[in-house]
Amino acid sequence: MTDLERIRLAMLGGAGVGKSSIIKRFLFKTYTDKYRATVEDLFSREYDLGGVTLKVDILDTSGDMELSAMRRLSIATAHAFMLVYASTSASSFQCVKQCFQEIREQRADYQNIPIVIAGNKSDLANTHREVRLEEVTDWVYCELPRLRAKVLECSAKEDQNVTDLFKTLLSLSRFLPVGSNNDGTSGLKRRSSAYVSASSSRNKNRNASPSVSGGKKSSLVEAVDPATSCGDAKLKPRSRSLIRRVSRKTKQQIHNASDDCNLQ
């Protein structure tokens, strides 16, 4: 029997900065310009790391800064954070600062929590930039020293640095070695994956979304970026019984904030 390691990543930031686009580009290699406000969605992936199973939950939160109760629950249950702003919006960077302030107030262990600050929409930065990368790095490394944090700019639309965001988070979480060259020697193997919409879980008759499963051994890049191991294959639905079990489990995790959420 393998041991289970779990990490829950909470995506925080203002509305319209591209949190959902980053997730969908990373997991499914898809992108759309159409905007749909997120209430709360949960994506899950499982990987084999030798005798250890790593389960990664990605919680996509609402960009509505008025929904403070939901954001507090997300902060309480997360092991790592990705704070997303748009490099084309100065106000979105202020939202990131507000999110971090809430993390610092709510989590006594905030200095030990892996945090990636992601500046999305870098493809528009040449003509519409409002937030300089130096401004963000100065804030993180000068005003907020001693954090386990990294700053990266990315573009979900152009698929620039999206995979690096998640690789950096796993490295900060010490699941991946810093400076890994992803040469395929890690022996990582993706076990299964599932997608659960937390917002729809509030309905009694909610349906689980399709999920992807993979059985072949994958390189480190494929393990960090699941879409590379499934190519253009269509998503296949899992069995109904397994979907129900995963749905019930993730629903309980979202609505029951746990104190046992520190990184091991």
Short mmCIF file of C-alpha atoms in Angstrom, two decimals, residues 47-259:
data_model
loop_
_atom_site.label_atom_id
_atom_site.label_comp_id
_atom_site.label_asym_id
_atom_site.label_seq_id
_atom_site.Cartn_x
_atom_site.Cartn_y
_atom_site.Cartn_z
CA TYR A 47 0.40 10.94 -9.17
CA ASP A 48 2.68 8.08 -8.17
CA LEU A 49 6.04 9.09 -6.72
CA GLY A 50 7.59 5.68 -6.16
CA GLY A 51 5.82 4.31 -3.08
CA VAL A 52 4.02 7.57 -2.40
CA THR A 53 0.85 8.87 -4.01
CA LEU A 54 0.68 12.64 -4.40
CA LYS A 55 -2.79 14.11 -4.67
CA VAL A 56 -2.98 17.68 -5.94
CA ASP A 57 -6.22 19.63 -5.46
CA ILE A 58 -6.50 22.95 -7.29
CA LEU A 59 -9.20 25.21 -5.84
CA ASP A 60 -10.36 27.93 -8.25
CA THR A 61 -11.93 30.67 -6.13
CA SER A 62 -14.23 33.55 -6.92
CA GLY A 63 -12.73 36.87 -7.94
CA ASP A 64 -15.50 38.69 -6.08
CA MET A 65 -13.63 40.26 -3.17
CA GLU A 66 -16.92 40.66 -1.30
CA LEU A 67 -17.18 36.87 -0.80
CA SER A 68 -14.91 36.99 2.23
CA ALA A 69 -16.40 33.96 4.00
CA MET A 70 -15.62 31.64 1.06
CA ARG A 71 -12.16 33.11 0.75
CA ARG A 72 -11.45 32.57 4.45
CA LEU A 73 -12.40 28.91 4.10
CA SER A 74 -10.13 28.55 1.07
CA ILE A 75 -7.26 30.10 2.99
CA ALA A 76 -7.84 27.89 6.03
CA THR A 77 -7.71 24.63 4.04
CA ALA A 78 -4.89 25.39 1.58
CA HIS A 79 -1.33 24.08 1.70
CA ALA A 80 -0.12 26.47 -1.02
CA PHE A 81 -1.34 29.60 -2.78
CA MET A 82 -1.16 31.08 -6.25
CA LEU A 83 -1.97 34.80 -6.11
CA VAL A 84 -2.91 35.98 -9.60
CA TYR A 85 -2.99 39.53 -10.91
CA ALA A 86 -3.11 40.95 -14.44
CA SER A 87 -0.02 42.85 -15.53
CA THR A 88 -2.43 45.15 -17.38
CA SER A 89 -4.37 46.11 -14.23
CA ALA A 90 -2.92 48.00 -11.26
CA SER A 91 -6.12 47.41 -9.26
CA SER A 92 -5.71 43.62 -9.63
CA PHE A 93 -2.30 43.87 -7.93
CA GLN A 94 -3.99 45.63 -5.03
CA CYS A 95 -6.38 42.65 -4.81
CA VAL A 96 -3.36 40.34 -4.54
CA LYS A 97 -2.03 42.45 -1.69
CA GLN A 98 -5.42 42.20 0.03
CA CYS A 99 -5.47 38.42 -0.40
CA PHE A 100 -1.99 38.12 1.06
CA GLN A 101 -2.96 40.30 4.02
CA GLU A 102 -5.85 37.93 4.72
CA ILE A 103 -3.47 34.96 4.53
CA ARG A 104 -1.10 36.63 6.98
CA GLU A 105 -3.91 37.47 9.40
CA GLN A 106 -5.50 34.02 9.23
CA ARG A 107 -2.49 31.70 9.01
CA ALA A 108 0.19 31.88 11.70
CA ASP A 109 2.40 29.69 9.50
CA TYR A 110 2.19 32.01 6.47
CA GLN A 111 5.99 32.33 6.20
CA ASN A 112 6.25 28.57 5.64
CA ILE A 113 3.48 28.33 3.04
CA PRO A 114 4.53 28.07 -0.63
CA ILE A 115 3.24 31.09 -2.54
CA VAL A 116 3.58 31.93 -6.22
CA ILE A 117 2.59 35.42 -7.36
CA ALA A 118 1.56 35.13 -11.00
CA GLY A 119 1.31 38.12 -13.31
CA ASN A 120 -1.00 36.94 -16.07
CA LYS A 121 -1.64 38.55 -19.48
CA SER A 122 2.03 39.17 -20.17
CA ASP A 123 1.17 38.97 -23.89
CA LEU A 124 -0.47 42.40 -23.52
CA ALA A 125 2.22 43.90 -21.32
CA ASN A 126 4.11 45.65 -24.13
CA THR A 127 1.17 47.89 -24.95
CA HIS A 128 -1.06 47.81 -21.85
CA ARG A 129 1.23 47.23 -18.87
CA GLU A 130 0.18 48.83 -15.59
CA VAL A 131 2.16 46.65 -13.15
CA ARG A 132 5.93 46.39 -13.52
CA LEU A 133 7.55 43.10 -12.55
CA GLU A 134 10.08 45.02 -10.45
CA GLU A 135 7.23 46.54 -8.44
CA VAL A 136 5.95 43.08 -7.55
CA THR A 137 9.35 41.62 -6.71
CA ASP A 138 10.19 44.63 -4.53
CA TRP A 139 6.95 44.12 -2.63
CA VAL A 140 7.64 40.42 -2.08
CA TYR A 141 11.35 40.42 -1.33
CA CYS A 142 11.74 43.83 0.35
CA GLU A 143 8.48 44.45 2.18
CA LEU A 144 7.69 40.77 2.85
CA PRO A 145 11.02 39.00 3.49
CA ARG A 146 11.42 35.43 4.70
CA LEU A 147 8.57 34.09 2.59
CA ARG A 148 8.62 30.86 0.59
CA ALA A 149 7.49 32.82 -2.46
CA LYS A 150 8.33 33.29 -6.14
CA VAL A 151 7.17 35.84 -8.71
CA LEU A 152 6.53 34.86 -12.33
CA GLU A 153 4.79 36.50 -15.27
CA CYS A 154 2.75 34.30 -17.58
CA SER A 155 0.20 34.27 -20.36
CA ALA A 156 -2.61 31.74 -20.28
CA LYS A 157 -3.59 32.82 -23.78
CA GLU A 158 -0.14 32.24 -25.28
CA ASP A 159 0.72 29.34 -22.93
CA GLN A 160 3.80 31.13 -21.60
CA ASN A 161 5.25 29.99 -18.24
CA VAL A 162 1.97 28.34 -17.20
CA THR A 163 3.59 24.97 -16.50
CA ASP A 164 6.45 26.75 -14.70
CA LEU A 165 3.95 28.22 -12.23
CA PHE A 166 2.91 24.79 -11.02
CA LYS A 167 6.42 23.34 -11.16
CA THR A 168 7.57 26.21 -8.96
CA LEU A 169 4.79 25.58 -6.45
CA LEU A 170 5.64 21.89 -6.19
CA SER A 171 9.32 22.78 -5.82
CA LEU A 172 8.53 25.22 -3.02
CA SER A 173 6.43 22.45 -1.47
CA ARG A 174 9.51 20.19 -1.71
CA PHE A 175 7.71 17.57 -3.80
CA LEU A 176 9.97 18.40 -6.76
CA PRO A 177 13.68 19.18 -6.47
CA VAL A 178 14.68 22.77 -7.14
CA GLY A 179 16.29 23.08 -10.56
CA SER A 180 14.91 19.76 -11.82
CA ASN A 181 15.68 19.30 -15.50
CA ASN A 182 12.65 17.05 -16.04
CA ASP A 183 14.67 14.39 -17.82
CA GLY A 184 12.15 11.65 -17.19
CA THR A 185 14.20 9.86 -14.53
CA SER A 186 11.79 10.62 -11.73
CA GLY A 187 9.55 7.62 -12.36
CA LEU A 188 6.41 9.66 -11.76
CA LYS A 189 3.22 8.02 -12.88
CA ARG A 190 -0.16 9.66 -13.06
CA ARG A 191 -2.76 7.55 -11.25
CA SER A 192 -6.05 9.23 -11.93
CA SER A 193 -7.79 12.56 -12.11
CA ALA A 194 -11.17 13.99 -11.38
CA TYR A 195 -12.94 17.29 -11.66
CA VAL A 196 -15.56 18.49 -9.23
CA SER A 197 -17.43 21.76 -9.38
CA ALA A 198 -17.79 22.99 -5.82
CA SER A 199 -20.28 25.65 -6.82
CA SER A 200 -22.64 23.07 -8.30
CA SER A 201 -22.26 20.85 -5.23
CA ARG A 202 -24.73 23.09 -3.53
CA ASN A 203 -27.41 21.56 -5.75
CA LYS A 204 -28.78 18.16 -4.73
CA ASN A 205 -28.84 16.88 -8.29
CA ARG A 206 -25.41 18.08 -9.38
CA ASN A 207 -23.47 16.12 -12.00
CA ALA A 208 -19.76 15.37 -11.91
CA SER A 209 -17.70 16.42 -14.91
CA PRO A 210 -15.65 14.05 -17.05
CA SER A 211 -12.22 13.09 -15.85
CA VAL A 212 -9.05 11.75 -17.33
CA SER A 213 -7.15 8.62 -16.39
CA GLY A 214 -3.71 7.54 -17.49
CA GLY A 215 -1.85 4.32 -16.87
CA LYS A 216 1.49 4.71 -18.62
CA LYS A 217 4.58 6.03 -16.93
CA SER A 218 5.16 9.68 -17.68
CA SER A 219 8.15 11.97 -17.47
CA LEU A 220 8.41 14.68 -14.87
CA VAL A 221 7.07 17.21 -17.36
CA GLU A 222 4.05 14.99 -18.05
CA ALA A 223 3.42 14.47 -14.36
CA VAL A 224 3.50 18.19 -13.67
CA ASP A 225 1.58 18.94 -16.87
CA PRO A 226 -0.99 16.13 -17.29
CA ALA A 227 -2.21 17.37 -20.67
CA THR A 228 1.08 16.38 -22.33
CA SER A 229 0.47 12.70 -21.61
CA CYS A 230 -3.02 12.55 -23.10
CA GLY A 231 -2.42 14.54 -26.31
CA ASP A 232 -5.59 15.22 -28.23
CA ALA A 233 -7.47 12.27 -26.79
CA LYS A 234 -11.04 12.97 -25.78
CA LEU A 235 -11.91 13.04 -22.10
CA LYS A 236 -13.44 9.80 -20.95
CA PRO A 237 -16.04 9.62 -18.18
CA ARG A 238 -15.20 7.64 -15.07
CA SER A 239 -17.57 5.12 -13.54
CA ARG A 240 -20.58 6.65 -11.79
CA SER A 241 -19.76 5.01 -8.46
CA LEU A 242 -16.23 6.42 -8.44
CA ILE A 243 -17.46 9.88 -9.43
CA ARG A 244 -19.94 9.79 -6.55
CA ARG A 245 -17.23 8.78 -4.08
CA VAL A 246 -14.86 11.51 -5.28
CA SER A 247 -17.66 14.09 -5.29
CA ARG A 248 -18.72 13.26 -1.72
CA LYS A 249 -15.13 13.36 -0.49
CA THR A 250 -14.30 16.70 -2.09
CA LYS A 251 -17.58 18.20 -0.91
CA GLN A 252 -16.77 17.31 2.68
CA GLN A 253 -13.26 18.77 2.34
CA ILE A 254 -14.58 22.10 1.04
CA HIS A 255 -17.25 22.56 3.73
CA ASN A 256 -15.19 21.29 6.68
CA ALA A 257 -12.20 23.53 7.34
CA SER A 258 -9.48 21.50 8.95
CA ASP A 259 -6.74 22.60 11.30
#
